[in-house]
Amino acid sequence: DTAVSQTPKYLVTQMGNDKSIKCEQNLGHDTMYWYKQDSKKFLKIMFSYNNKELIINETVPNRFSPKSPDKAHLNLHINSLELGDSAVYFCASSQEVQRGPQETQYFGPGTRLLVL
Amino acid sequence: QKEVEQNSGPLSVPEGAIASLNCTYSDRVSQSFFWYRQYSGKSPELIMSIYSNGDKEDGRFTAQLNKASQYVSLLIRDSQPRDSATYLCAAGGLYNFNKFYFGSGTKLNVKP
């Protein structure tokens, strides 16, 4: 069974469209994340939710809106897609962190988005 | 200045040799460090985590942490062609909701 899953795996769309990516984890984790990995392999945090509450919100255009219907799901909706949004988007999850050392993050397979 | 820096490589080593991957970080409050391996077209997978100064060994992998020098390394002994991948270093700080800063990765090629 896949621990962290994402759909779709590939997404090719036109500029200006709106699209969503879905993520689900069956690890029982409380915290989920969205990352963007660009063509140079740089992996950058976008958002994080802890038990449905937004806790990390990096400097991301407001065209990107995360939604967490429950702690096992974190979706990413992107409005008015631009060429620069082309990248691989990874979902990840971890145990909840209150204080102290950070917890390992487990990644989903990624969604390869290409905006034409 | 980037929070976590790695040499992008590629680092080429012959099969059976020791591969040494290095990472420096700029945030003195970073407390937790992780090495992830990422094969081309795949997602990052955890190799090792390290929280205390010194060495931590797991099979052919050894992570080394020096907080005074803000330096983390990963040694891979008896390198195999299957170790060829990009290795990502990540650092996390205290009280920042598990926010990781990733380096851009070092590409390792192990030649048979």
mmCIF file of C-alpha atoms in Angstrom:
data_model
loop_
_atom_site.group_PDB
_atom_site.id
_atom_site.type_symbol
_atom_site.label_atom_id
_atom_site.label_comp_id
_atom_site.label_asym_id
_atom_site.label_seq_id
_atom_site.Cartn_x
_atom_site.Cartn_y
_atom_site.Cartn_z
ATOM 1 C CA ASP A 1 0.000 0.000 0.000
ATOM 2 C CA THR A 2 1.302 3.420 -0.953
ATOM 3 C CA ALA A 3 2.003 5.573 2.101
ATOM 4 C CA VAL A 4 1.696 8.974 0.421
ATOM 5 C CA SER A 5 -0.148 9.090 -2.882
ATOM 6 C CA GLN A 6 -0.791 11.898 -5.335
ATOM 7 C CA THR A 7 -3.038 12.313 -8.336
ATOM 8 C CA PRO A 8 -2.558 12.965 -11.124
ATOM 9 C CA LYS A 9 0.993 11.826 -11.792
ATOM 10 C CA TYR A 10 1.249 13.969 -14.923
ATOM 11 C CA LEU A 11 -0.626 17.126 -15.760
ATOM 12 C CA VAL A 12 -0.289 18.990 -19.065
ATOM 13 C CA THR A 13 -2.413 22.089 -19.440
ATOM 14 C CA GLN A 14 -2.679 25.457 -21.126
ATOM 15 C CA MET A 15 -1.730 28.775 -19.604
ATOM 16 C CA GLY A 16 -4.627 30.406 -17.811
ATOM 17 C CA ASN A 17 -6.354 27.169 -16.819
ATOM 18 C CA ASP A 18 -7.206 26.145 -13.266
ATOM 19 C CA LYS A 19 -6.084 22.739 -11.991
ATOM 20 C CA SER A 20 -5.991 20.722 -8.781
ATOM 21 C CA ILE A 21 -3.610 18.120 -7.395
ATOM 22 C CA LYS A 22 -4.732 15.717 -4.693
ATOM 23 C CA CYS A 23 -2.694 14.079 -1.953
ATOM 24 C CA GLU A 24 -3.559 11.383 0.549
ATOM 25 C CA GLN A 25 -1.496 9.690 3.252
ATOM 26 C CA ASN A 26 -2.304 6.505 5.174
ATOM 27 C CA LEU A 27 0.530 6.800 7.699
ATOM 28 C CA GLY A 28 -1.619 8.315 10.410
ATOM 29 C CA HIS A 29 0.456 11.491 10.313
ATOM 30 C CA ASP A 30 -0.870 14.826 11.503
ATOM 31 C CA THR A 31 1.204 17.102 9.293
ATOM 32 C CA MET A 32 1.241 17.376 5.511
ATOM 33 C CA TYR A 33 3.247 19.537 3.120
ATOM 34 C CA TRP A 34 3.412 20.757 -0.449
ATOM 35 C CA TYR A 35 6.787 21.269 -2.100
ATOM 36 C CA LYS A 36 7.764 22.562 -5.522
ATOM 37 C CA GLN A 37 10.840 21.144 -7.232
ATOM 38 C CA ASP A 38 12.147 23.165 -10.154
ATOM 39 C CA SER A 39 14.241 22.031 -13.094
ATOM 40 C CA LYS A 40 17.415 22.484 -11.049
ATOM 41 C CA LYS A 41 16.151 19.984 -8.468
ATOM 42 C CA PHE A 42 15.730 22.664 -5.809
ATOM 43 C CA LEU A 43 12.990 21.504 -3.437
ATOM 44 C CA LYS A 44 11.146 24.370 -1.763
ATOM 45 C CA ILE A 45 8.391 24.254 0.835
ATOM 46 C CA MET A 46 5.145 25.955 -0.170
ATOM 47 C CA PHE A 47 2.602 25.060 2.505
ATOM 48 C CA SER A 48 2.143 22.865 5.531
ATOM 49 C CA TYR A 49 -0.985 21.817 7.385
ATOM 50 C CA ASN A 50 -1.133 20.308 10.848
ATOM 51 C CA ASN A 51 -4.399 18.509 11.560
ATOM 52 C CA LYS A 52 -6.245 20.640 8.973
ATOM 53 C CA GLU A 53 -4.726 23.916 10.188
ATOM 54 C CA LEU A 54 -2.360 25.932 7.978
ATOM 55 C CA ILE A 55 0.978 26.316 9.800
ATOM 56 C CA ILE A 56 3.468 27.138 7.060
ATOM 57 C CA ASN A 57 2.626 29.517 4.251
ATOM 58 C CA GLU A 58 5.680 30.523 2.275
ATOM 59 C CA THR A 59 5.868 33.382 -0.187
ATOM 60 C CA VAL A 60 3.719 31.753 -2.828
ATOM 61 C CA PRO A 61 1.416 33.565 -5.297
ATOM 62 C CA ASN A 62 -2.153 33.584 -4.056
ATOM 63 C CA ARG A 63 -3.101 31.697 -7.219
ATOM 64 C CA PHE A 64 -2.027 28.656 -5.165
ATOM 65 C CA SER A 65 -4.555 27.603 -2.554
ATOM 66 C CA PRO A 66 -4.151 24.513 -0.383
ATOM 67 C CA LYS A 67 -7.110 22.784 1.213
ATOM 68 C CA SER A 68 -7.145 20.081 3.845
ATOM 69 C CA PRO A 69 -10.545 18.427 4.269
ATOM 70 C CA ASP A 70 -9.109 16.117 6.938
ATOM 71 C CA LYS A 71 -5.676 15.307 8.294
ATOM 72 C CA ALA A 72 -5.126 12.510 5.774
ATOM 73 C CA HIS A 73 -5.712 14.714 2.732
ATOM 74 C CA LEU A 74 -4.095 17.874 1.425
ATOM 75 C CA ASN A 75 -5.051 19.224 -1.979
ATOM 76 C CA LEU A 76 -3.487 22.013 -4.005
ATOM 77 C CA HIS A 77 -5.545 24.184 -6.317
ATOM 78 C CA ILE A 78 -3.815 26.448 -8.812
ATOM 79 C CA ASN A 79 -5.672 29.243 -10.598
ATOM 80 C CA SER A 80 -4.643 30.968 -13.815
ATOM 81 C CA LEU A 81 -1.680 28.728 -14.490
ATOM 82 C CA GLU A 82 1.488 30.365 -15.789
ATOM 83 C CA LEU A 83 4.483 28.980 -17.680
ATOM 84 C CA GLY A 84 6.634 29.394 -14.573
ATOM 85 C CA ASP A 85 4.395 27.022 -12.637
ATOM 86 C CA SER A 86 5.819 24.111 -14.621
ATOM 87 C CA ALA A 87 7.616 21.932 -12.085
ATOM 88 C CA VAL A 88 7.232 18.774 -10.065
ATOM 89 C CA TYR A 89 4.979 19.178 -7.039
ATOM 90 C CA PHE A 90 5.563 16.820 -4.128
ATOM 91 C CA CYS A 91 3.277 16.155 -1.231
ATOM 92 C CA ALA A 92 4.844 14.940 2.016
ATOM 93 C CA SER A 93 3.724 14.019 5.507
ATOM 94 C CA SER A 94 5.237 13.636 8.963
ATOM 95 C CA GLN A 95 4.347 13.141 12.573
ATOM 96 C CA GLU A 96 3.237 16.282 14.315
ATOM 97 C CA VAL A 97 6.094 18.366 15.666
ATOM 98 C CA GLN A 98 5.550 20.469 18.757
ATOM 99 C CA ARG A 99 9.079 21.128 19.950
ATOM 100 C CA GLY A 100 12.553 19.827 19.588
ATOM 101 C CA PRO A 101 14.047 17.770 16.780
ATOM 102 C CA GLN A 102 12.251 17.690 13.505
ATOM 103 C CA GLU A 103 10.420 14.644 12.242
ATOM 104 C CA THR A 104 11.227 12.789 9.035
ATOM 105 C CA GLN A 105 9.078 13.779 6.088
ATOM 106 C CA TYR A 106 7.830 11.082 3.723
ATOM 107 C CA PHE A 107 7.233 12.076 0.129
ATOM 108 C CA GLY A 108 4.623 11.156 -2.403
ATOM 109 C CA PRO A 109 5.543 10.197 -5.988
ATOM 110 C CA GLY A 110 5.160 13.724 -7.328
ATOM 111 C CA THR A 111 2.960 15.419 -9.910
ATOM 112 C CA ARG A 112 4.723 16.615 -13.022
ATOM 113 C CA LEU A 113 3.002 19.766 -14.181
ATOM 114 C CA LEU A 114 3.696 21.208 -17.609
ATOM 115 C CA VAL A 115 2.058 24.482 -18.558
ATOM 116 C CA LEU A 116 2.039 25.225 -22.288
ATOM 117 C CA GLN B 1 22.743 33.238 0.996
ATOM 118 C CA LYS B 2 20.992 29.899 0.717
ATOM 119 C CA GLU B 3 20.140 28.168 3.959
ATOM 120 C CA VAL B 4 21.589 24.840 2.823
ATOM 121 C CA GLU B 5 24.325 24.503 0.232
ATOM 122 C CA GLN B 6 25.622 21.500 -1.629
ATOM 123 C CA ASN B 7 28.014 21.024 -4.493
ATOM 124 C CA SER B 8 25.833 20.116 -7.455
ATOM 125 C CA GLY B 9 28.406 17.697 -8.872
ATOM 126 C CA PRO B 10 28.356 15.385 -10.617
ATOM 127 C CA LEU B 11 30.561 13.431 -8.271
ATOM 128 C CA SER B 12 31.960 10.390 -10.027
ATOM 129 C CA VAL B 13 33.443 7.470 -8.106
ATOM 130 C CA PRO B 14 34.387 3.955 -9.189
ATOM 131 C CA GLU B 15 32.405 1.000 -7.926
ATOM 132 C CA GLY B 16 33.649 -0.092 -4.498
ATOM 133 C CA ALA B 17 35.064 3.311 -3.563
ATOM 134 C CA ILE B 18 33.890 5.649 -0.802
ATOM 135 C CA ALA B 19 31.652 8.501 -1.943
ATOM 136 C CA SER B 20 31.752 11.609 0.224
ATOM 137 C CA LEU B 21 28.881 14.080 -0.026
ATOM 138 C CA ASN B 22 29.014 17.391 1.785
ATOM 139 C CA CYS B 23 26.523 19.984 2.940
ATOM 140 C CA THR B 24 26.801 23.290 4.803
ATOM 141 C CA TYR B 25 24.011 25.233 6.438
ATOM 142 C CA SER B 26 23.659 28.822 7.528
ATOM 143 C CA ASP B 27 21.062 28.719 10.311
ATOM 144 C CA ARG B 28 22.716 28.208 13.675
ATOM 145 C CA VAL B 29 19.438 27.089 15.232
ATOM 146 C CA SER B 30 19.189 24.122 12.858
ATOM 147 C CA GLN B 31 18.962 21.017 14.976
ATOM 148 C CA SER B 32 17.928 18.167 12.704
ATOM 149 C CA PHE B 33 19.531 17.021 9.498
ATOM 150 C CA PHE B 34 18.402 14.582 6.886
ATOM 151 C CA TRP B 35 19.884 12.961 3.818
ATOM 152 C CA TYR B 36 17.476 11.985 1.074
ATOM 153 C CA ARG B 37 18.239 10.048 -2.101
ATOM 154 C CA GLN B 38 16.346 10.917 -5.262
ATOM 155 C CA TYR B 39 16.526 8.798 -8.385
ATOM 156 C CA SER B 40 15.750 10.529 -11.669
ATOM 157 C CA GLY B 41 12.005 10.975 -12.059
ATOM 158 C CA LYS B 42 11.288 9.658 -8.572
ATOM 159 C CA SER B 43 10.515 11.169 -5.186
ATOM 160 C CA PRO B 44 13.034 11.801 -2.402
ATOM 161 C CA GLU B 45 13.464 8.881 0.006
ATOM 162 C CA LEU B 46 15.108 9.125 3.400
ATOM 163 C CA ILE B 47 18.580 7.665 3.774
ATOM 164 C CA MET B 48 19.525 8.908 7.222
ATOM 165 C CA SER B 49 18.721 11.466 9.865
ATOM 166 C CA ILE B 50 21.190 12.892 12.377
ATOM 167 C CA TYR B 51 20.590 15.157 15.331
ATOM 168 C CA SER B 52 23.788 15.072 17.420
ATOM 169 C CA ASN B 53 27.386 15.938 16.702
ATOM 170 C CA GLY B 54 29.500 13.028 15.575
ATOM 171 C CA ASP B 55 28.960 10.030 13.347
ATOM 172 C CA LYS B 56 25.920 7.876 12.793
ATOM 173 C CA GLU B 57 26.283 4.645 10.846
ATOM 174 C CA ASP B 58 23.641 2.588 9.062
ATOM 175 C CA GLY B 59 24.969 -0.183 6.878
ATOM 176 C CA ARG B 60 27.140 1.297 4.140
ATOM 177 C CA PHE B 61 26.053 4.835 5.033
ATOM 178 C CA THR B 62 27.617 7.127 7.631
ATOM 179 C CA ALA B 63 26.308 10.601 8.392
ATOM 180 C CA GLN B 64 28.609 13.075 10.100
ATOM 181 C CA LEU B 65 27.504 16.260 11.835
ATOM 182 C CA ASN B 66 29.632 19.141 13.081
ATOM 183 C CA LYS B 67 27.399 21.881 14.453
ATOM 184 C CA ALA B 68 30.297 24.189 15.295
ATOM 185 C CA SER B 69 31.347 24.201 11.641
ATOM 186 C CA GLN B 70 27.722 23.968 10.406
ATOM 187 C CA TYR B 71 28.657 21.001 8.288
ATOM 188 C CA VAL B 72 26.959 17.702 7.495
ATOM 189 C CA SER B 73 28.324 14.922 5.356
ATOM 190 C CA LEU B 74 27.269 11.540 4.060
ATOM 191 C CA LEU B 75 29.768 8.789 3.353
ATOM 192 C CA ILE B 76 28.804 5.836 1.216
ATOM 193 C CA ARG B 77 31.187 2.913 1.550
ATOM 194 C CA ASP B 78 31.575 0.245 -1.121
ATOM 195 C CA SER B 79 29.667 2.424 -3.593
ATOM 196 C CA GLN B 80 27.473 0.522 -6.040
ATOM 197 C CA PRO B 81 25.997 1.576 -9.385
ATOM 198 C CA ARG B 82 22.567 1.482 -7.719
ATOM 199 C CA ASP B 83 23.757 4.351 -5.490
ATOM 200 C CA SER B 84 23.852 6.627 -8.544
ATOM 201 C CA ALA B 85 21.270 9.300 -7.762
ATOM 202 C CA THR B 86 20.941 12.865 -6.506
ATOM 203 C CA TYR B 87 21.470 13.232 -2.769
ATOM 204 C CA LEU B 88 19.558 15.999 -1.022
ATOM 205 C CA CYS B 89 20.592 17.446 2.317
ATOM 206 C CA ALA B 90 17.876 18.991 4.502
ATOM 207 C CA ALA B 91 18.064 20.992 7.724
ATOM 208 C CA GLY B 92 15.298 21.709 10.187
ATOM 209 C CA GLY B 93 15.246 24.121 13.114
ATOM 210 C CA LEU B 94 13.565 24.231 16.467
ATOM 211 C CA TYR B 95 10.063 25.610 16.860
ATOM 212 C CA ASN B 96 9.516 26.167 13.167
ATOM 213 C CA PHE B 97 6.805 23.587 12.575
ATOM 214 C CA ASN B 98 9.065 21.040 10.927
ATOM 215 C CA LYS B 99 10.039 23.399 8.143
ATOM 216 C CA PHE B 100 12.864 21.852 6.172
ATOM 217 C CA TYR B 101 15.382 23.715 4.083
ATOM 218 C CA PHE B 102 16.733 21.562 1.276
ATOM 219 C CA GLY B 103 19.965 21.924 -0.620
ATOM 220 C CA SER B 104 19.868 21.657 -4.397
ATOM 221 C CA GLY B 105 21.409 18.199 -4.263
ATOM 222 C CA THR B 106 24.614 16.504 -5.351
ATOM 223 C CA LYS B 107 24.443 14.124 -8.287
ATOM 224 C CA LEU B 108 26.465 10.969 -7.674
ATOM 225 C CA ASN B 109 27.601 8.679 -10.475
ATOM 226 C CA VAL B 110 29.072 5.321 -9.509
ATOM 227 C CA LYS B 111 30.912 3.799 -12.445
ATOM 228 C CA PRO B 112 31.013 -0.007 -12.767
#
